[in-house]
Amino acid sequence: MNKKEDYLCNSKVIGEVLIPLIEFYECRGCHETTLSPEASHELITHVREQERNAIASLSSDDLITAGQAAAILGVSKQAFSKNPKIKKGYVYFTQIGTKKAYFRKSVELFRESGDGRFPITKWKFSHQESWISQNDNAREGWQEVVYQVDVAQYSKYTWSSSLRAGL
């Protein structure tokens, strides 16, 4: 049966991610879900954006240059930059102007395991019942949903028709 509602998926970087109002097919018998190519693209785009935001929020105290990262790995700067895994994001980086700066912890983890990705946040749902998007036609309203990550409180915004009247 076709559904259009919020969809919860997992990311290795940030854990569970809520994708607002995505269309998917759910099997009535086994409850397996299948996404169309368009919905898959929308999901991937949304998750990558959330991951980039999470990576950008990491402390900039341990940023290193590509040359320093290459030295940690024991390879040349060119070999580091051309490594397919590094190009695919297996080592976290951020842009500073036109240059990439790499996170030391991610580079060291890459040296040890071949994968420098680590969970940035661990999600604990404190208001899971609030994660509901109703407005699938005109996405006009935002509803703030609060969830807890460790001790700090963060906010997630999702579409909601309940606020449309106030806009």
CSV table of C-alpha atoms in Angstrom, one decimal:
chain,number,residue,atom,x,y,z
A,1,MET,CA,0.0,0.0,0.0
A,2,ASN,CA,1.3,3.5,-0.9
A,3,LYS,CA,1.9,5.9,2.0
A,4,LYS,CA,3.1,9.5,2.2
A,5,GLU,CA,4.3,10.3,5.7
A,6,ASP,CA,7.4,10.9,7.8
A,7,TYR,CA,10.0,8.1,7.3
A,8,LEU,CA,12.6,7.2,9.8
A,9,CYS,CA,16.0,5.9,8.5
A,10,ASN,CA,19.4,5.3,9.9
A,11,SER,CA,22.7,7.1,9.2
A,12,LYS,CA,26.1,5.8,10.3
A,13,VAL,CA,27.1,9.4,11.0
A,14,ILE,CA,24.1,10.8,13.0
A,15,GLY,CA,22.0,7.8,13.8
A,16,GLU,CA,18.2,7.9,13.1
A,17,VAL,CA,17.0,10.7,10.8
A,18,LEU,CA,13.4,11.7,10.2
A,19,ILE,CA,12.6,12.4,6.6
A,20,PRO,CA,9.4,14.5,6.4
A,21,LEU,CA,6.6,13.5,4.1
A,22,ILE,CA,8.2,11.0,1.8
A,23,GLU,CA,6.2,8.6,-0.4
A,24,PHE,CA,6.9,4.9,0.0
A,25,TYR,CA,5.3,1.5,-0.5
A,26,GLU,CA,4.7,-0.7,2.6
A,27,CYS,CA,3.9,-4.4,2.2
A,28,ARG,CA,0.7,-5.3,4.1
A,29,GLY,CA,2.0,-8.7,5.0
A,30,CYS,CA,5.6,-8.2,6.2
A,31,HIS,CA,5.6,-4.3,6.5
A,32,GLU,CA,8.8,-4.0,4.4
A,33,THR,CA,9.1,-0.6,2.8
A,34,THR,CA,10.3,0.2,-0.7
A,35,LEU,CA,11.1,3.7,-2.0
A,36,SER,CA,10.7,5.0,-5.6
A,37,PRO,CA,13.9,6.3,-7.3
A,38,GLU,CA,12.7,9.9,-6.7
A,39,ALA,CA,11.9,9.2,-3.0
A,40,SER,CA,15.3,7.6,-2.6
A,41,HIS,CA,17.0,10.6,-4.1
A,42,GLU,CA,15.1,12.9,-1.8
A,43,LEU,CA,16.0,10.7,1.2
A,44,ILE,CA,19.7,10.6,0.3
A,45,THR,CA,19.8,14.4,-0.2
A,46,HIS,CA,18.1,15.1,3.1
A,47,VAL,CA,20.4,12.7,5.0
A,48,ARG,CA,23.5,14.1,3.4
A,49,GLU,CA,22.5,17.6,4.4
A,50,GLN,CA,21.9,16.6,8.0
A,51,GLU,CA,25.2,14.8,8.1
A,52,ARG,CA,27.1,17.8,6.6
A,53,ASN,CA,25.4,20.0,9.3
A,54,ALA,CA,26.4,17.6,12.0
A,55,ILE,CA,30.0,17.3,10.8
A,56,ALA,CA,30.2,21.1,10.5
A,57,SER,CA,29.1,21.4,14.1
A,58,LEU,CA,32.1,19.4,15.4
A,59,SER,CA,34.8,21.2,17.4
A,60,SER,CA,37.3,23.0,15.1
A,61,ASP,CA,40.1,22.5,17.7
A,62,ASP,CA,41.3,19.3,16.1
A,63,LEU,CA,41.3,20.4,12.4
A,64,ILE,CA,44.4,19.4,10.4
A,65,THR,CA,45.5,20.1,6.8
A,66,ALA,CA,45.6,17.5,4.1
A,67,GLY,CA,49.4,17.3,4.5
A,68,GLN,CA,49.1,16.6,8.2
A,69,ALA,CA,46.5,14.0,7.6
A,70,ALA,CA,48.7,12.3,5.0
A,71,ALA,CA,51.6,12.3,7.4
A,72,ILE,CA,49.4,10.6,10.1
A,73,LEU,CA,48.5,7.9,7.5
A,74,GLY,CA,52.0,7.6,6.2
A,75,VAL,CA,51.2,8.4,2.6
A,76,SER,CA,51.9,11.4,0.3
A,77,LYS,CA,49.5,14.3,0.2
A,78,GLN,CA,48.6,13.3,-3.4
A,79,ALA,CA,47.9,9.7,-2.4
A,80,PHE,CA,45.8,10.9,0.5
A,81,SER,CA,43.7,13.3,-1.7
A,82,LYS,CA,43.2,10.7,-4.4
A,83,ASN,CA,42.2,7.8,-2.1
A,84,PRO,CA,38.7,6.7,-3.2
A,85,LYS,CA,37.5,6.1,0.4
A,86,ILE,CA,38.5,9.6,1.4
A,87,LYS,CA,36.8,11.1,-1.6
A,88,LYS,CA,33.6,9.2,-0.6
A,89,GLY,CA,33.7,10.8,2.8
A,90,TYR,CA,35.2,8.1,5.0
A,91,VAL,CA,37.2,10.9,6.6
A,92,TYR,CA,35.3,13.8,8.0
A,93,PHE,CA,36.3,17.2,6.6
A,94,THR,CA,35.0,20.8,6.5
A,95,GLN,CA,35.6,23.5,3.9
A,96,ILE,CA,37.6,26.6,5.1
A,97,GLY,CA,37.5,28.9,2.2
A,98,THR,CA,38.7,26.9,-0.8
A,99,LYS,CA,40.7,24.4,1.4
A,100,LYS,CA,39.6,21.2,3.1
A,101,ALA,CA,40.4,20.7,6.7
A,102,TYR,CA,40.2,17.2,8.2
A,103,PHE,CA,39.2,16.2,11.7
A,104,ARG,CA,42.1,14.5,13.5
A,105,LYS,CA,39.9,11.9,15.2
A,106,SER,CA,38.5,10.8,11.9
A,107,VAL,CA,41.9,10.5,10.3
A,108,GLU,CA,43.2,8.4,13.2
A,109,LEU,CA,40.2,6.2,13.1
A,110,PHE,CA,40.7,5.8,9.3
A,111,ARG,CA,44.3,4.8,9.9
A,112,GLU,CA,43.2,2.1,12.4
A,113,SER,CA,40.1,0.7,10.7
A,114,GLY,CA,39.9,2.0,7.1
A,115,ASP,CA,36.7,3.9,8.0
A,116,GLY,CA,37.0,7.3,9.8
A,117,ARG,CA,33.3,7.8,10.2
A,118,PHE,CA,32.0,7.7,13.8
A,119,PRO,CA,28.7,8.6,15.3
A,120,ILE,CA,28.4,12.3,15.9
A,121,THR,CA,25.2,12.3,17.9
A,122,LYS,CA,23.2,9.6,19.6
A,123,TRP,CA,19.5,10.3,19.3
A,124,LYS,CA,17.1,9.7,22.2
A,125,PHE,CA,13.5,10.4,21.4
A,126,SER,CA,11.8,12.4,24.1
A,127,HIS,CA,8.8,13.5,22.1
A,128,GLN,CA,8.6,10.8,19.4
A,129,GLU,CA,4.8,11.2,19.2
A,130,SER,CA,5.3,14.8,18.0
A,131,TRP,CA,7.2,13.6,14.9
A,132,ILE,CA,4.2,13.8,12.7
A,133,SER,CA,3.8,15.7,9.4
A,134,GLN,CA,0.3,16.2,8.2
A,135,ASN,CA,0.6,18.8,5.4
A,136,ASP,CA,1.5,16.9,2.3
A,137,ASN,CA,0.2,19.4,-0.3
A,138,ALA,CA,1.3,22.9,0.7
A,139,ARG,CA,4.4,22.8,2.9
A,140,GLU,CA,3.8,26.1,4.6
A,141,GLY,CA,4.1,25.5,8.3
A,142,TRP,CA,6.9,24.3,10.5
A,143,GLN,CA,6.4,22.5,13.8
A,144,GLU,CA,9.3,22.5,16.3
A,145,VAL,CA,10.0,19.1,17.8
A,146,VAL,CA,12.4,18.9,20.7
A,147,TYR,CA,14.5,15.8,21.2
A,148,GLN,CA,17.3,15.1,23.6
A,149,VAL,CA,20.9,14.3,22.6
A,150,ASP,CA,22.8,13.2,25.7
A,151,VAL,CA,22.3,16.1,28.1
A,152,ALA,CA,21.8,19.1,25.7
A,153,GLN,CA,18.4,19.9,24.2
A,154,TYR,CA,18.3,20.4,20.4
A,155,SER,CA,15.4,21.2,18.1
A,156,LYS,CA,14.3,19.6,14.8
A,157,TYR,CA,11.9,21.3,12.5
A,158,THR,CA,9.4,19.3,10.5
A,159,TRP,CA,6.4,20.2,8.4
A,160,SER,CA,3.1,20.6,10.1
A,161,SER,CA,-0.3,21.9,9.0
A,162,SER,CA,-1.2,22.7,12.6
A,163,LEU,CA,0.8,26.0,12.3
A,164,ARG,CA,-0.6,27.0,8.9
A,165,ALA,CA,-3.4,29.1,10.5
A,166,GLY,CA,-0.9,31.2,12.4
A,167,LEU,CA,1.1,32.1,9.3
